[in-house]
Every structure is written in structure tokens, then in C-alpha cells.
Amino acid sequence: MAEKSKILGDVHDHEGLVKAIKQVDVVISTVGAELMAEQHKIVSAIKEAGNVKRFLPSEFGGDVDLSQVVEPATDYIELKRKIRRAVEAEGIPYTFIVSNGFAQYS
């Protein structure tokens, strides 16, 4: 089994983010809603690093390309769509996780 590790990066530190990304094969973004727009910085750093085999952007939930939403969610969904398009445009291998909504299980 391959060695496992967790390496953290800061979206506000491009050089540090590139350095962290160069140490891994897979990048899993778990930024919350308040930093969703900052994922373009992760995409840029992945492209610069040039070694990532898979990127999973933080967009867990409904399929934003199929969603038909109304305000106040339209801006947020459009932001997630823009991140998808940026990942695709850069040619980065990716996986979009579409878990749809779910509630508490009892």
C-alpha cells in the first residue's frame, strides 16, 4: 500500500501552494462556501506544478451543470460552474463529486 500523507496549502500563498502541490499526486479541495471563489488559485497552482494526476474541487452537492436554481443560490451555483470550466480549460484530470442533498440519518 502506498504511503499516505496530508499536506496543507493556503490559497492566499501561491508560492507555498505550488510547493505543497508538487509533493502530491492528488489534490482534494475542501474549502467552504466562503472560499469557493478562491479555488481558481488552486487550479492555477495545479497547472503551474504540472504533476497532479487528479483534482477534486470542493463542490460536494448537486450537479451544478444540471441544477436549475433560483435566488439566492444562482450566484453560488454559477461560481461552482466557473470553477468546473476552469479545471476543464486547463486540462487538469478531475473528478466532480455529485452527492446531491442528504439529510440526517437515524
PDB file of C-alpha atoms in Angstrom:
ATOM      1  CA  MET A   1       0.000   0.000   0.000  1.00  0.00           C
ATOM      2  CA  ALA A   2       1.239   3.463  -0.851  1.00  0.00           C
ATOM      3  CA  GLU A   3       2.315   5.800   1.888  1.00  0.00           C
ATOM      4  CA  LYS A   4      -0.421   8.235   2.914  1.00  0.00           C
ATOM      5  CA  SER A   5       0.101  11.822   3.900  1.00  0.00           C
ATOM      6  CA  LYS A   6      -1.790  15.050   4.238  1.00  0.00           C
ATOM      7  CA  ILE A   7      -0.145  18.246   3.069  1.00  0.00           C
ATOM      8  CA  LEU A   8      -1.848  21.566   3.641  1.00  0.00           C
ATOM      9  CA  GLY A   9      -1.679  24.644   1.451  1.00  0.00           C
ATOM     10  CA  ASP A  10      -3.032  28.177   1.741  1.00  0.00           C
ATOM     11  CA  VAL A  11      -4.983  29.678  -1.170  1.00  0.00           C
ATOM     12  CA  HIS A  12      -3.596  33.092  -0.189  1.00  0.00           C
ATOM     13  CA  ASP A  13       0.043  31.946  -0.628  1.00  0.00           C
ATOM     14  CA  HIS A  14       0.600  31.000  -4.276  1.00  0.00           C
ATOM     15  CA  GLU A  15       4.255  30.011  -3.912  1.00  0.00           C
ATOM     16  CA  GLY A  16       3.521  27.882  -0.841  1.00  0.00           C
ATOM     17  CA  LEU A  17       0.522  26.327  -2.558  1.00  0.00           C
ATOM     18  CA  VAL A  18       2.587  25.330  -5.607  1.00  0.00           C
ATOM     19  CA  LYS A  19       5.281  23.906  -3.304  1.00  0.00           C
ATOM     20  CA  ALA A  20       2.685  21.831  -1.435  1.00  0.00           C
ATOM     21  CA  ILE A  21       1.035  20.621  -4.651  1.00  0.00           C
ATOM     22  CA  LYS A  22       4.377  19.481  -6.081  1.00  0.00           C
ATOM     23  CA  GLN A  23       4.540  16.963  -3.211  1.00  0.00           C
ATOM     24  CA  VAL A  24       1.304  15.136  -4.052  1.00  0.00           C
ATOM     25  CA  ASP A  25      -0.407  13.272  -6.887  1.00  0.00           C
ATOM     26  CA  VAL A  26      -3.984  14.110  -5.883  1.00  0.00           C
ATOM     27  CA  VAL A  27      -5.448  17.404  -4.663  1.00  0.00           C
ATOM     28  CA  ILE A  28      -8.732  17.313  -2.757  1.00  0.00           C
ATOM     29  CA  SER A  29     -10.120  20.764  -2.108  1.00  0.00           C
ATOM     30  CA  THR A  30     -12.392  21.078   0.905  1.00  0.00           C
ATOM     31  CA  VAL A  31     -12.804  24.838   1.006  1.00  0.00           C
ATOM     32  CA  GLY A  32     -16.109  26.026   2.367  1.00  0.00           C
ATOM     33  CA  ALA A  33     -18.572  28.410   0.766  1.00  0.00           C
ATOM     34  CA  GLU A  34     -16.679  31.494   1.944  1.00  0.00           C
ATOM     35  CA  LEU A  35     -13.567  30.455  -0.038  1.00  0.00           C
ATOM     36  CA  MET A  36     -15.265  28.828  -3.025  1.00  0.00           C
ATOM     37  CA  ALA A  37     -14.191  31.649  -5.354  1.00  0.00           C
ATOM     38  CA  GLU A  38     -10.569  31.145  -4.300  1.00  0.00           C
ATOM     39  CA  GLN A  39     -10.424  27.705  -5.935  1.00  0.00           C
ATOM     40  CA  HIS A  40      -9.256  29.336  -9.159  1.00  0.00           C
ATOM     41  CA  LYS A  41      -5.983  29.882  -7.277  1.00  0.00           C
ATOM     42  CA  ILE A  42      -5.755  26.137  -6.646  1.00  0.00           C
ATOM     43  CA  VAL A  43      -6.400  25.459 -10.328  1.00  0.00           C
ATOM     44  CA  SER A  44      -3.623  27.899 -11.266  1.00  0.00           C
ATOM     45  CA  ALA A  45      -1.193  26.328  -8.788  1.00  0.00           C
ATOM     46  CA  ILE A  46      -2.000  22.815 -10.044  1.00  0.00           C
ATOM     47  CA  LYS A  47      -1.310  23.915 -13.616  1.00  0.00           C
ATOM     48  CA  GLU A  48       1.984  25.510 -12.588  1.00  0.00           C
ATOM     49  CA  ALA A  49       3.074  22.484 -10.534  1.00  0.00           C
ATOM     50  CA  GLY A  50       2.396  20.220 -13.511  1.00  0.00           C
ATOM     51  CA  ASN A  51       2.371  16.930 -11.624  1.00  0.00           C
ATOM     52  CA  VAL A  52      -1.173  16.395 -10.351  1.00  0.00           C
ATOM     53  CA  LYS A  53      -2.877  13.224 -11.541  1.00  0.00           C
ATOM     54  CA  ARG A  54      -6.331  14.070 -10.144  1.00  0.00           C
ATOM     55  CA  PHE A  55      -8.103  17.129  -8.724  1.00  0.00           C
ATOM     56  CA  LEU A  56     -11.328  17.013  -6.752  1.00  0.00           C
ATOM     57  CA  PRO A  57     -12.704  20.533  -6.363  1.00  0.00           C
ATOM     58  CA  SER A  58     -14.839  21.393  -3.365  1.00  0.00           C
ATOM     59  CA  GLU A  59     -18.309  21.264  -4.832  1.00  0.00           C
ATOM     60  CA  PHE A  60     -19.961  18.398  -3.000  1.00  0.00           C
ATOM     61  CA  GLY A  61     -23.719  18.529  -3.524  1.00  0.00           C
ATOM     62  CA  GLY A  62     -25.941  18.707  -6.563  1.00  0.00           C
ATOM     63  CA  ASP A  63     -24.708  18.603 -10.148  1.00  0.00           C
ATOM     64  CA  VAL A  64     -24.193  22.276 -10.907  1.00  0.00           C
ATOM     65  CA  ASP A  65     -24.413  21.696 -14.652  1.00  0.00           C
ATOM     66  CA  LEU A  66     -27.883  20.199 -14.296  1.00  0.00           C
ATOM     67  CA  SER A  67     -29.176  22.371 -11.463  1.00  0.00           C
ATOM     68  CA  GLN A  68     -31.998  24.783 -12.096  1.00  0.00           C
ATOM     69  CA  VAL A  69     -31.879  27.086  -9.114  1.00  0.00           C
ATOM     70  CA  VAL A  70     -33.379  30.378  -8.056  1.00  0.00           C
ATOM     71  CA  GLU A  71     -32.017  33.202  -5.929  1.00  0.00           C
ATOM     72  CA  PRO A  72     -30.277  33.319  -3.585  1.00  0.00           C
ATOM     73  CA  ALA A  73     -28.437  30.213  -4.865  1.00  0.00           C
ATOM     74  CA  THR A  74     -27.880  31.220  -8.502  1.00  0.00           C
ATOM     75  CA  ASP A  75     -24.675  33.178  -7.884  1.00  0.00           C
ATOM     76  CA  TYR A  76     -23.197  30.356  -5.819  1.00  0.00           C
ATOM     77  CA  ILE A  77     -24.066  27.698  -8.407  1.00  0.00           C
ATOM     78  CA  GLU A  78     -22.671  29.879 -11.199  1.00  0.00           C
ATOM     79  CA  LEU A  79     -19.431  30.223  -9.239  1.00  0.00           C
ATOM     80  CA  LYS A  80     -19.162  26.430  -8.997  1.00  0.00           C
ATOM     81  CA  ARG A  81     -19.793  26.167 -12.751  1.00  0.00           C
ATOM     82  CA  LYS A  82     -16.968  28.631 -13.418  1.00  0.00           C
ATOM     83  CA  ILE A  83     -14.593  26.521 -11.336  1.00  0.00           C
ATOM     84  CA  ARG A  84     -15.576  23.432 -13.357  1.00  0.00           C
ATOM     85  CA  ARG A  85     -14.963  25.250 -16.622  1.00  0.00           C
ATOM     86  CA  ALA A  86     -11.563  26.496 -15.400  1.00  0.00           C
ATOM     87  CA  VAL A  87     -10.491  22.966 -14.446  1.00  0.00           C
ATOM     88  CA  GLU A  88     -11.599  21.639 -17.827  1.00  0.00           C
ATOM     89  CA  ALA A  89      -9.951  24.511 -19.735  1.00  0.00           C
ATOM     90  CA  GLU A  90      -6.602  23.861 -18.047  1.00  0.00           C
ATOM     91  CA  GLY A  91      -6.742  20.166 -18.964  1.00  0.00           C
ATOM     92  CA  ILE A  92      -6.356  19.047 -15.360  1.00  0.00           C
ATOM     93  CA  PRO A  93      -7.551  15.473 -14.690  1.00  0.00           C
ATOM     94  CA  TYR A  94     -10.541  15.827 -12.366  1.00  0.00           C
ATOM     95  CA  THR A  95     -13.381  14.140 -10.556  1.00  0.00           C
ATOM     96  CA  PHE A  96     -16.516  16.096  -9.708  1.00  0.00           C
ATOM     97  CA  ILE A  97     -18.326  14.558  -6.735  1.00  0.00           C
ATOM     98  CA  VAL A  98     -22.089  14.854  -7.074  1.00  0.00           C
ATOM     99  CA  SER A  99     -23.574  13.607  -3.821  1.00  0.00           C
ATOM    100  CA  ASN A 100     -26.855  15.512  -4.107  1.00  0.00           C
ATOM    101  CA  GLY A 101     -28.591  16.654  -0.966  1.00  0.00           C
ATOM    102  CA  PHE A 102     -28.959  14.434   2.028  1.00  0.00           C
ATOM    103  CA  ALA A 103     -30.361  14.844   5.484  1.00  0.00           C
ATOM    104  CA  GLN A 104     -29.560  13.333   8.822  1.00  0.00           C
ATOM    105  CA  TYR A 105     -29.839   9.592   9.012  1.00  0.00           C
ATOM    106  CA  SER A 106     -31.407   7.999  12.057  1.00  0.00           C
TER     107      SER A 106
END
